PDB file of C-alpha atoms (C1' of nucleotides) in Angstrom:
ATOM      1  CA  UNK A   1     136.285  73.831  57.612  1.00 42.00           C
ATOM      2  CA  UNK A   2     138.617  71.198  56.763  1.00 41.00           C
ATOM      3  CA  UNK A   3     138.855  67.740  58.575  1.00 44.00           C
ATOM      4  CA  UNK A   4     142.425  67.054  58.181  1.00 45.00           C
ATOM      5  CA  UNK A   5     143.646  63.286  58.237  1.00 48.00           C
ATOM      6  CA  UNK A   6     145.769  63.720  61.480  1.00 58.00           C
ATOM      7  CA  UNK A   7     146.816  60.099  61.944  1.00 66.00           C
ATOM      8  CA  UNK A   8     147.917  57.680  59.223  1.00 57.00           C
ATOM      9  CA  UNK A   9     144.912  55.865  57.857  1.00 56.00           C
ATOM     10  CA  UNK A  10     148.312  52.926  59.261  1.00 48.00           C
ATOM     11  CA  UNK A  11     150.685  52.844  58.507  1.00 45.00           C
ATOM     12  CA  UNK A  12     152.129  49.529  56.750  1.00 39.00           C
ATOM     13  CA  UNK A  13     154.190  48.182  59.573  1.00 43.00           C
ATOM     14  CA  UNK A  14     157.550  49.469  61.018  1.00 43.00           C
ATOM     15  CA  UNK A  15     159.031  51.565  57.805  1.00 47.00           C
ATOM     16  CA  UNK A  16     158.667  55.107  58.057  1.00 45.00           C
ATOM     17  CA  UNK A  17     160.126  57.144  60.535  1.00 46.00           C
ATOM     18  CA  UNK A  18     162.996  59.308  58.683  1.00 44.00           C
ATOM     19  CA  UNK A  19     166.092  58.674  60.970  1.00 46.00           C
ATOM     20  CA  UNK A  20     164.450  58.912  65.208  1.00 45.00           C
ATOM     21  CA  UNK A  21     167.636  60.800  66.098  1.00 60.00           C
ATOM     22  CA  UNK A  22     167.221  64.492  64.556  1.00 74.00           C
ATOM     23  CA  UNK A  23     164.338  65.500  67.167  1.00 84.00           C
ATOM     24  CA  UNK A  24     161.209  66.642  65.823  1.00 91.00           C
ATOM     25  CA  UNK A  25     161.001  69.413  63.296  1.00 92.00           C
ATOM     26  CA  UNK A  26     158.210  72.000  63.765  1.00 93.00           C
ATOM     27  CA  UNK A  27     155.633  70.669  61.503  1.00 93.00           C
ATOM     28  CA  UNK A  28     155.664  67.044  62.692  1.00 94.00           C
ATOM     29  CA  UNK A  29     155.199  68.062  66.612  1.00 96.00           C
ATOM     30  CA  UNK A  30     152.282  70.304  65.148  1.00 96.00           C
ATOM     31  CA  UNK A  31     150.690  67.212  63.471  1.00 95.00           C
ATOM     32  CA  UNK A  32     151.299  64.524  66.313  1.00 97.00           C
ATOM     33  CA  UNK A  33     150.747  67.295  69.268  1.00 97.00           C
ATOM     34  CA  UNK A  34     146.885  67.347  66.972  1.00 97.00           C
ATOM     35  CA  UNK A  35     146.106  63.527  67.556  1.00 98.00           C
ATOM     36  CA  UNK A  36     147.434  64.503  72.155  1.00 98.00           C
ATOM     37  CA  UNK A  37     145.100  67.528  72.203  1.00 98.00           C
ATOM     38  CA  UNK A  38     142.480  65.092  71.030  1.00 98.00           C
ATOM     39  CA  UNK A  39     142.387  62.653  74.502  1.00 98.00           C
ATOM     40  CA  UNK A  40     143.757  65.898  76.428  1.00 98.00           C
ATOM     41  CA  UNK A  41     140.284  66.047  77.433  1.00 98.00           C
ATOM     42  CA  UNK A  42     138.742  64.104  80.369  1.00 98.00           C
ATOM     43  CA  UNK A  43     134.983  64.223  78.521  1.00 98.00           C
ATOM     44  CA  UNK A  44     137.108  62.698  75.335  1.00 98.00           C
ATOM     45  CA  UNK A  45     138.584  60.201  77.318  1.00 98.00           C
ATOM     46  CA  UNK A  46     135.450  58.689  78.775  1.00 98.00           C
ATOM     47  CA  UNK A  47     134.113  58.590  75.148  1.00 98.00           C
ATOM     48  CA  UNK A  48     136.370  56.477  73.868  1.00 98.00           C
ATOM     49  CA  UNK A  49     136.456  54.751  77.096  1.00 97.00           C
ATOM     50  CA  UNK A  50     132.625  54.029  76.724  1.00 97.00           C
ATOM     51  CA  UNK A  51     132.716  53.320  72.794  1.00 97.00           C
ATOM     52  CA  UNK A  52     135.176  50.764  73.508  1.00 96.00           C
ATOM     53  CA  UNK A  53     133.960  49.034  76.268  1.00 95.00           C
ATOM     54  CA  UNK A  54     130.487  48.642  74.480  1.00 94.00           C
ATOM     55  CA  UNK A  55     130.516  45.050  73.897  1.00 93.00           C
ATOM     56  CA  UNK A  56     128.637  45.820  70.392  1.00 94.00           C
ATOM     57  CA  UNK A  57     132.426  48.331  69.377  1.00 95.00           C
ATOM     58  CA  UNK A  58     129.602  51.087  68.653  1.00 96.00           C
ATOM     59  CA  UNK A  59     127.585  53.311  70.600  1.00 97.00           C
ATOM     60  CA  UNK A  60     125.366  56.479  69.335  1.00 96.00           C
ATOM     61  CA  UNK A  61     125.413  59.295  70.637  1.00 97.00           C
ATOM     62  CA  UNK A  62     122.031  58.739  72.501  1.00 94.00           C
ATOM     63  CA  UNK A  63     124.071  56.307  74.764  1.00 94.00           C
ATOM     64  CA  UNK A  64     126.745  58.834  75.078  1.00 96.00           C
ATOM     65  CA  UNK A  65     124.817  61.795  76.555  1.00 96.00           C
ATOM     66  CA  UNK A  66     123.858  60.304  79.616  1.00 94.00           C
ATOM     67  CA  UNK A  67     127.006  58.852  81.156  1.00 95.00           C
ATOM     68  CA  UNK A  68     129.130  62.045  80.571  1.00 96.00           C
ATOM     69  CA  UNK A  69     127.435  65.333  81.654  1.00 94.00           C
ATOM     70  CA  UNK A  70     126.890  66.901  78.799  1.00 97.00           C
ATOM     71  CA  UNK A  71     124.650  68.650  76.366  1.00 97.00           C
ATOM     72  CA  UNK A  72     123.665  66.970  73.293  1.00 98.00           C
ATOM     73  CA  UNK A  73     125.630  69.481  71.065  1.00 98.00           C
ATOM     74  CA  UNK A  74     128.917  69.646  73.258  1.00 98.00           C
ATOM     75  CA  UNK A  75     128.566  65.718  72.660  1.00 98.00           C
ATOM     76  CA  UNK A  76     128.770  65.450  68.875  1.00 98.00           C
ATOM     77  CA  UNK A  77     130.927  67.975  68.993  1.00 98.00           C
ATOM     78  CA  UNK A  78     133.718  65.681  71.108  1.00 98.00           C
ATOM     79  CA  UNK A  79     133.087  62.831  68.716  1.00 98.00           C
ATOM     80  CA  UNK A  80     133.711  65.071  65.059  1.00 98.00           C
ATOM     81  CA  UNK A  81     137.267  66.183  67.247  1.00 98.00           C
ATOM     82  CA  UNK A  82     137.511  62.506  68.307  1.00 98.00           C
ATOM     83  CA  UNK A  83     136.632  61.323  64.373  1.00 98.00           C
ATOM     84  CA  UNK A  84     138.941  63.835  62.958  1.00 97.00           C
ATOM     85  CA  UNK A  85     141.788  62.747  65.310  1.00 98.00           C
ATOM     86  CA  UNK A  86     141.293  59.485  63.489  1.00 98.00           C
ATOM     87  CA  UNK A  87     140.628  57.539  66.851  1.00 98.00           C
ATOM     88  CA  UNK A  88     137.091  57.192  65.986  1.00 98.00           C
ATOM     89  CA  UNK A  89     134.699  55.890  63.013  1.00 98.00           C
ATOM     90  CA  UNK A  90     131.165  57.680  62.390  1.00 98.00           C
ATOM     91  CA  UNK A  91     128.543  55.596  60.297  1.00 97.00           C
ATOM     92  CA  UNK A  92     125.186  56.668  59.930  1.00 96.00           C
ATOM     93  CA  UNK A  93     122.326  54.142  60.272  1.00 96.00           C
ATOM     94  CA  UNK A  94     118.975  56.223  59.599  1.00 95.00           C
ATOM     95  CA  UNK A  95     118.995  58.938  62.015  1.00 96.00           C
ATOM     96  CA  UNK A  96     121.399  57.484  64.366  1.00 97.00           C
ATOM     97  CA  UNK A  97     124.955  58.327  63.994  1.00 98.00           C
ATOM     98  CA  UNK A  98     127.002  54.934  65.781  1.00 98.00           C
ATOM     99  CA  UNK A  99     130.279  55.290  66.392  1.00 98.00           C
ATOM    100  CA  UNK A 100     132.890  53.101  67.128  1.00 98.00           C
ATOM    101  CA  UNK A 101     136.871  52.172  67.139  1.00 98.00           C
ATOM    102  CA  UNK A 102     139.272  52.700  64.592  1.00 98.00           C
ATOM    103  CA  UNK A 103     140.779  49.731  64.563  1.00 97.00           C
ATOM    104  CA  UNK A 104     144.718  49.796  65.623  1.00 96.00           C
ATOM    105  CA  UNK A 105     144.363  53.714  66.086  1.00 97.00           C
ATOM    106  CA  UNK A 106     145.011  53.367  69.632  1.00 97.00           C
ATOM    107  CA  UNK A 107     148.294  51.388  69.142  1.00 96.00           C
ATOM    108  CA  UNK A 108     149.277  54.217  65.952  1.00 97.00           C
ATOM    109  CA  UNK A 109     148.959  56.554  69.338  1.00 97.00           C
ATOM    110  CA  UNK A 110     151.655  54.754  71.095  1.00 97.00           C
ATOM    111  CA  UNK A 111     153.619  54.564  67.703  1.00 96.00           C
ATOM    112  CA  UNK A 112     154.292  58.203  67.891  1.00 95.00           C
ATOM    113  CA  UNK A 113     155.603  57.823  71.745  1.00 96.00           C
ATOM    114  CA  UNK A 114     157.675  55.416  70.255  1.00 94.00           C
ATOM    115  CA  UNK A 115     159.067  57.542  67.641  1.00 93.00           C
ATOM    116  CA  UNK A 116     159.701  61.098  69.864  1.00 91.00           C
TER     117      UNK A 116
ATOM    118  CA  UNK B   1     150.365  75.780  93.497  1.00 43.00           C
ATOM    119  CA  UNK B   2     150.879  71.915  93.708  1.00 42.00           C
ATOM    120  CA  UNK B   3     152.527  70.263  91.754  1.00 45.00           C
ATOM    121  CA  UNK B   4     150.349  67.202  91.906  1.00 47.00           C
ATOM    122  CA  UNK B   5     151.890  63.087  90.944  1.00 49.00           C
ATOM    123  CA  UNK B   6     149.811  62.376  88.322  1.00 59.00           C
ATOM    124  CA  UNK B   7     151.784  59.853  86.240  1.00 67.00           C
ATOM    125  CA  UNK B   8     152.237  57.107  88.673  1.00 57.00           C
ATOM    126  CA  UNK B   9     155.957  56.285  89.277  1.00 55.00           C
ATOM    127  CA  UNK B  10     155.880  52.949  87.003  1.00 49.00           C
ATOM    128  CA  UNK B  11     152.655  50.703  88.633  1.00 45.00           C
ATOM    129  CA  UNK B  12     154.904  46.796  89.355  1.00 40.00           C
ATOM    130  CA  UNK B  13     153.773  44.759  86.131  1.00 44.00           C
ATOM    131  CA  UNK B  14     150.351  44.577  85.006  1.00 44.00           C
ATOM    132  CA  UNK B  15     148.290  44.515  87.963  1.00 47.00           C
ATOM    133  CA  UNK B  16     146.137  47.530  88.295  1.00 44.00           C
ATOM    134  CA  UNK B  17     143.455  48.120  86.172  1.00 46.00           C
ATOM    135  CA  UNK B  18     140.229  48.350  88.153  1.00 44.00           C
ATOM    136  CA  UNK B  19     138.805  45.755  85.663  1.00 44.00           C
ATOM    137  CA  UNK B  20     138.568  47.853  81.775  1.00 44.00           C
ATOM    138  CA  UNK B  21     134.745  47.488  80.684  1.00 59.00           C
ATOM    139  CA  UNK B  22     133.019  49.862  83.349  1.00 74.00           C
ATOM    140  CA  UNK B  23     134.326  52.526  81.294  1.00 85.00           C
ATOM    141  CA  UNK B  24     136.501  55.391  83.013  1.00 91.00           C
ATOM    142  CA  UNK B  25     135.311  57.316  86.019  1.00 92.00           C
ATOM    143  CA  UNK B  26     135.269  60.974  85.569  1.00 93.00           C
ATOM    144  CA  UNK B  27     138.200  61.867  88.288  1.00 93.00           C
ATOM    145  CA  UNK B  28     140.513  58.944  86.064  1.00 94.00           C
ATOM    146  CA  UNK B  29     139.608  60.407  83.284  1.00 96.00           C
ATOM    147  CA  UNK B  30     140.342  63.768  85.139  1.00 96.00           C
ATOM    148  CA  UNK B  31     143.830  61.961  85.977  1.00 95.00           C
ATOM    149  CA  UNK B  32     144.484  60.803  82.283  1.00 97.00           C
ATOM    150  CA  UNK B  33     144.172  63.991  80.588  1.00 97.00           C
ATOM    151  CA  UNK B  34     146.716  65.459  82.593  1.00 97.00           C
ATOM    152  CA  UNK B  35     149.564  63.993  81.358  1.00 98.00           C
ATOM    153  CA  UNK B  36     147.838  64.163  77.415  1.00 98.00           C
ATOM    154  CA  UNK B  37     147.508  67.980  78.489  1.00 98.00           C
ATOM    155  CA  UNK B  38     151.569  67.811  78.763  1.00 98.00           C
ATOM    156  CA  UNK B  39     151.403  65.913  75.112  1.00 98.00           C
ATOM    157  CA  UNK B  40     149.318  68.243  73.920  1.00 98.00           C
ATOM    158  CA  UNK B  41     151.389  71.110  72.718  1.00 98.00           C
ATOM    159  CA  UNK B  42     154.163  71.158  69.448  1.00 98.00           C
ATOM    160  CA  UNK B  43     157.154  72.852  71.256  1.00 98.00           C
ATOM    161  CA  UNK B  44     156.511  70.058  74.161  1.00 98.00           C
ATOM    162  CA  UNK B  45     156.755  67.595  71.975  1.00 98.00           C
ATOM    163  CA  UNK B  46     159.906  68.310  70.599  1.00 98.00           C
ATOM    164  CA  UNK B  47     161.005  69.058  73.579  1.00 98.00           C
ATOM    165  CA  UNK B  48     160.893  65.852  74.808  1.00 98.00           C
ATOM    166  CA  UNK B  49     162.441  64.664  71.895  1.00 97.00           C
ATOM    167  CA  UNK B  50     165.854  66.991  71.790  1.00 97.00           C
ATOM    168  CA  UNK B  51     166.137  65.107  75.035  1.00 97.00           C
ATOM    169  CA  UNK B  52     165.445  62.047  74.306  1.00 96.00           C
ATOM    170  CA  UNK B  53     167.247  62.031  70.971  1.00 95.00           C
ATOM    171  CA  UNK B  54     170.765  63.930  73.055  1.00 94.00           C
ATOM    172  CA  UNK B  55     173.774  60.743  73.337  1.00 93.00           C
ATOM    173  CA  UNK B  56     174.063  62.108  77.343  1.00 94.00           C
ATOM    174  CA  UNK B  57     170.372  61.845  78.125  1.00 95.00           C
ATOM    175  CA  UNK B  58     170.109  65.040  79.252  1.00 96.00           C
ATOM    176  CA  UNK B  59     169.970  68.552  77.904  1.00 97.00           C
ATOM    177  CA  UNK B  60     170.070  71.737  79.956  1.00 96.00           C
ATOM    178  CA  UNK B  61     167.835  74.814  79.519  1.00 97.00           C
ATOM    179  CA  UNK B  62     170.368  76.676  77.050  1.00 94.00           C
ATOM    180  CA  UNK B  63     170.440  73.843  75.043  1.00 94.00           C
ATOM    181  CA  UNK B  64     166.443  74.055  74.445  1.00 96.00           C
ATOM    182  CA  UNK B  65     165.940  77.859  74.015  1.00 96.00           C
ATOM    183  CA  UNK B  66     167.417  78.020  70.793  1.00 94.00           C
ATOM    184  CA  UNK B  67     166.215  74.779  68.688  1.00 95.00           C
ATOM    185  CA  UNK B  68     162.468  76.191  69.554  1.00 96.00           C
ATOM    186  CA  UNK B  69     161.839  79.472  68.840  1.00 94.00           C
ATOM    187  CA  UNK B  70     160.751  80.718  72.199  1.00 97.00           C
ATOM    188  CA  UNK B  71     161.982  82.632  75.002  1.00 96.00           C
ATOM    189  CA  UNK B  72     163.549  81.495  78.098  1.00 97.00           C
ATOM    190  CA  UNK B  73     160.827  82.094  80.671  1.00 98.00           C
ATOM    191  CA  UNK B  74     158.702  79.990  77.755  1.00 98.00           C
ATOM    192  CA  UNK B  75     160.729  76.915  77.711  1.00 98.00           C
ATOM    193  CA  UNK B  76     161.177  76.459  81.538  1.00 98.00           C
ATOM    194  CA  UNK B  77     157.722  76.640  81.303  1.00 98.00           C
ATOM    195  CA  UNK B  78     157.267  74.284  79.652  1.00 98.00           C
ATOM    196  CA  UNK B  79     159.769  71.985  80.977  1.00 98.00           C
ATOM    197  CA  UNK B  80     157.753  72.818  84.254  1.00 98.00           C
ATOM    198  CA  UNK B  81     154.489  70.913  82.527  1.00 98.00           C
ATOM    199  CA  UNK B  82     156.519  67.683  81.143  1.00 98.00           C
ATOM    200  CA  UNK B  83     157.649  67.000  84.876  1.00 98.00           C
ATOM    201  CA  UNK B  84     154.700  67.705  86.770  1.00 97.00           C
ATOM    202  CA  UNK B  85     152.984  65.295  84.295  1.00 97.00           C
ATOM    203  CA  UNK B  86     156.075  63.084  85.429  1.00 97.00           C
ATOM    204  CA  UNK B  87     157.657  62.501  82.031  1.00 98.00           C
ATOM    205  CA  UNK B  88     161.124  64.856  82.586  1.00 98.00           C
ATOM    206  CA  UNK B  89     162.988  64.211  84.996  1.00 98.00           C
ATOM    207  CA  UNK B  90     165.040  67.873  86.861  1.00 97.00           C
ATOM    208  CA  UNK B  91     168.514  67.795  88.201  1.00 97.00           C
ATOM    209  CA  UNK B  92     170.487  71.080  89.457  1.00 96.00           C
ATOM    210  CA  UNK B  93     173.918  70.688  89.144  1.00 95.00           C
ATOM    211  CA  UNK B  94     175.731  74.564  90.160  1.00 94.00           C
ATOM    212  CA  UNK B  95     173.881  77.007  88.387  1.00 96.00           C
ATOM    213  CA  UNK B  96     172.320  74.781  85.158  1.00 97.00           C
ATOM    214  CA  UNK B  97     169.007  72.067  84.980  1.00 97.00           C
ATOM    215  CA  UNK B  98     169.548  69.101  83.609  1.00 98.00           C
ATOM    216  CA  UNK B  99     166.779  67.921  82.611  1.00 98.00           C
ATOM    217  CA  UNK B 100     166.744  64.040  81.089  1.00 98.00           C
ATOM    218  CA  UNK B 101     163.370  61.449  80.676  1.00 97.00           C
ATOM    219  CA  UNK B 102     162.046  59.678  83.465  1.00 97.00           C
ATOM    220  CA  UNK B 103     162.709  55.562  82.690  1.00 96.00           C
ATOM    221  CA  UNK B 104     159.891  54.315  80.898  1.00 96.00           C
ATOM    222  CA  UNK B 105     157.543  57.317  81.520  1.00 97.00           C
ATOM    223  CA  UNK B 106     156.310  56.870  77.740  1.00 97.00           C
ATOM    224  CA  UNK B 107     155.636  53.794  77.895  1.00 96.00           C
ATOM    225  CA  UNK B 108     153.347  53.872  81.192  1.00 97.00           C
ATOM    226  CA  UNK B 109     151.758  56.925  78.539  1.00 97.00           C
ATOM    227  CA  UNK B 110     151.657  54.009  76.134  1.00 97.00           C
ATOM    228  CA  UNK B 111     149.941  51.793  78.789  1.00 96.00           C
ATOM    229  CA  UNK B 112     147.435  54.835  79.838  1.00 95.00           C
ATOM    230  CA  UNK B 113     145.952  53.847  76.109  1.00 96.00           C
ATOM    231  CA  UNK B 114     145.898  50.533  76.472  1.00 94.00           C
ATOM    232  CA  UNK B 115     143.761  50.589  79.673  1.00 93.00           C
ATOM    233  CA  UNK B 116     141.139  53.365  78.032  1.00 91.00           C
TER     234      UNK B 116
ATOM    235  C1'  DT C   1     103.434  66.570  53.366  1.00 76.78           C
ATOM    236  C1'  DT C   2     103.088  66.887  57.850  1.00 76.78           C
ATOM    237  C1'  DC C   3     105.452  65.657  62.029  1.00 76.78           C
ATOM    238  C1'  DA C   4     108.773  64.038  66.101  1.00 76.78           C
ATOM    239  C1'  DT C   5     113.051  62.309  66.605  1.00 76.78           C
ATOM    240  C1'  DA C   6     118.153  62.030  66.573  1.00 76.78           C
ATOM    241  C1'  DC C   7     121.740  64.497  65.351  1.00 76.78           C
ATOM    242  C1'  DA C   8     125.161  68.250  63.616  1.00 76.78           C
ATOM    243  C1'  DT C   9     125.655  73.768  63.697  1.00 76.78           C
ATOM    244  C1'  DT C  10     125.976  78.112  64.630  1.00 76.78           C
ATOM    245  C1'  DG C  11     127.129  81.930  67.541  1.00 76.78           C
ATOM    246  C1'  DA C  12     128.031  83.474  72.301  1.00 76.78           C
ATOM    247  C1'  DT C  13     130.241  83.262  76.366  1.00 76.78           C
ATOM    248  C1'  DG C  14     134.018  82.294  79.853  1.00 76.78           C
ATOM    249  C1'  DG C  15     138.003  80.262  81.334  1.00 76.78           C
ATOM    250  C1'  DC C  16     142.165  78.148  80.392  1.00 76.78           C
ATOM    251  C1'  DG C  17     146.476  78.456  78.433  1.00 76.78           C
ATOM    252  C1'  DG C  18     150.614  79.573  75.428  1.00 76.78           C
ATOM    253  C1'  DT C  19     153.579  83.501  75.298  1.00 76.78           C
ATOM    254  C1'  DC C  20     156.802  87.429  76.423  1.00 76.78           C
ATOM    255  C1'  DA C  21     158.894  91.308  79.595  1.00 76.78           C
ATOM    256  C1'  DA C  22     160.545  92.132  84.100  1.00 76.78           C
ATOM    257  C1'  DT C  23     161.837  90.594  87.397  1.00 76.78           C
ATOM    258  C1'  DA C  24     163.550  87.338  91.851  1.00 76.78           C
ATOM    259  C1'  DT C  25     166.565  83.662  93.018  1.00 76.78           C
ATOM    260  C1'  DT C  26     170.524  80.820  93.173  1.00 76.78           C
ATOM    261  C1'  DC C  27     174.838  79.870  92.443  1.00 76.78           C
ATOM    262  C1'  DG C  28     180.462  80.069  91.091  1.00 76.78           C
ATOM    263  C1'  DG C  29     184.207  83.320  90.678  1.00 76.78           C
ATOM    264  C1'  DG C  30     186.783  87.135  91.551  1.00 76.78           C
TER     265       DG C  30
ATOM    266  C1'  DC D   1     180.742  90.670  99.765  1.00 76.78           C
ATOM    267  C1'  DC D   2     179.874  91.406  94.834  1.00 76.78           C
ATOM    268  C1'  DC D   3     178.906  90.995  90.420  1.00 76.78           C
ATOM    269  C1'  DG D   4     177.260  87.937  86.493  1.00 76.78           C
ATOM    270  C1'  DA D   5     175.083  84.284  84.736  1.00 76.78           C
ATOM    271  C1'  DA D   6     171.859  80.469  84.532  1.00 76.78           C
ATOM    272  C1'  DT D   7     167.387  79.672  86.033  1.00 76.78           C
ATOM    273  C1'  DA D   8     162.641  79.609  87.685  1.00 76.78           C
ATOM    274  C1'  DT D   9     158.812  83.115  89.199  1.00 76.78           C
ATOM    275  C1'  DT D  10     155.420  86.782  88.203  1.00 76.78           C
ATOM    276  C1'  DG D  11     151.890  89.477  85.781  1.00 76.78           C
ATOM    277  C1'  DA D  12     149.750  90.413  81.847  1.00 76.78           C
ATOM    278  C1'  DC D  13     148.121  89.908  76.870  1.00 76.78           C
ATOM    279  C1'  DC D  14     145.670  86.836  73.834  1.00 76.78           C
ATOM    280  C1'  DG D  15     143.346  83.539  71.272  1.00 76.78           C
ATOM    281  C1'  DC D  16     142.166  78.974  71.340  1.00 76.78           C
ATOM    282  C1'  DC D  17     138.620  75.778  73.501  1.00 76.78           C
ATOM    283  C1'  DA D  18     134.925  73.681  76.149  1.00 76.78           C
ATOM    284  C1'  DT D  19     130.501  74.654  77.001  1.00 76.78           C
ATOM    285  C1'  DC D  20     126.070  75.918  76.180  1.00 76.78           C
ATOM    286  C1'  DA D  21     121.087  77.392  73.944  1.00 76.78           C
ATOM    287  C1'  DA D  22     119.574  78.136  69.662  1.00 76.78           C
ATOM    288  C1'  DT D  23     118.640  76.693  64.961  1.00 76.78           C
ATOM    289  C1'  DG D  24     119.188  73.865  61.095  1.00 76.78           C
ATOM    290  C1'  DT D  25     119.224  68.942  58.947  1.00 76.78           C
ATOM    291  C1'  DA D  26     117.929  64.659  57.795  1.00 76.78           C
ATOM    292  C1'  DT D  27     115.239  60.735  58.365  1.00 76.78           C
ATOM    293  C1'  DG D  28     111.453  57.496  59.457  1.00 76.78           C
ATOM    294  C1'  DA D  29     106.451  56.885  60.474  1.00 76.78           C
ATOM    295  C1'  DA D  30     101.851  58.786  60.181  1.00 76.78           C
TER     296       DA D  30
END
DNA sequence: TTCATACATTGATGGCGGTCAATATTCGGG
DNA sequence: CCCGAATATTGACCGCCATCAATGTATGAA
């Protein structure tokens, strides 16, 4: 198993889009599709929404299991996908795992749309 | 079969997000996920990219079959998904079908991200 | 050390989705 | 009217994915 980077940590300013015209190559398309795949599930969207709505900016798994009607392993599974996509950040403190939105990640996705 | 609306034709200005805080409901999440599902395939991203890059603003299926390495039925299938998601517009002139980007559709998707 | 809690991982299962071959449909030309 | 071209639809196959039950791992407390 490999946890691939997918979403660049944050690409400086506007600078790195080859041309924009020659249309997406097969490889770039594959990479970008990974991010949208992570967003292509209702429960994952709700997870992002809940984490984002939290005033503290972070949520532990136990707070996320109830709102959705899913088992804990399934929630952990979805969270891993969101982390691998570069959308969520995971920090373990004690027994708990706290998930928070990666700053600017959603904007980066919006950027992906603009550079199609 | 039903071709659902999914992406609103264009929601006026900033106006229609209930609150933003109470997190996504199950139903809204399902609807929004449909749009991202449409974007969650490399070949569909390439289709959007090609159509967008076309100077005329539109492409027929025959122009789209070659760049991707897919059969004609598969391309038509992907195009239908993009149309159902509200991302592409289909106009049939004679024997040909011309596909073009729905104006503002990609921006609407970016809006979906902002209102998570 | 032992136990309980919070979370992650594994394995299995059912269903959805991408692809193709074959066929249907629609349109323009002769 | 008949034929060929462009596209859409159908049916089938297969791999991937969401979900759960069971188990593993790690941390803190007694």
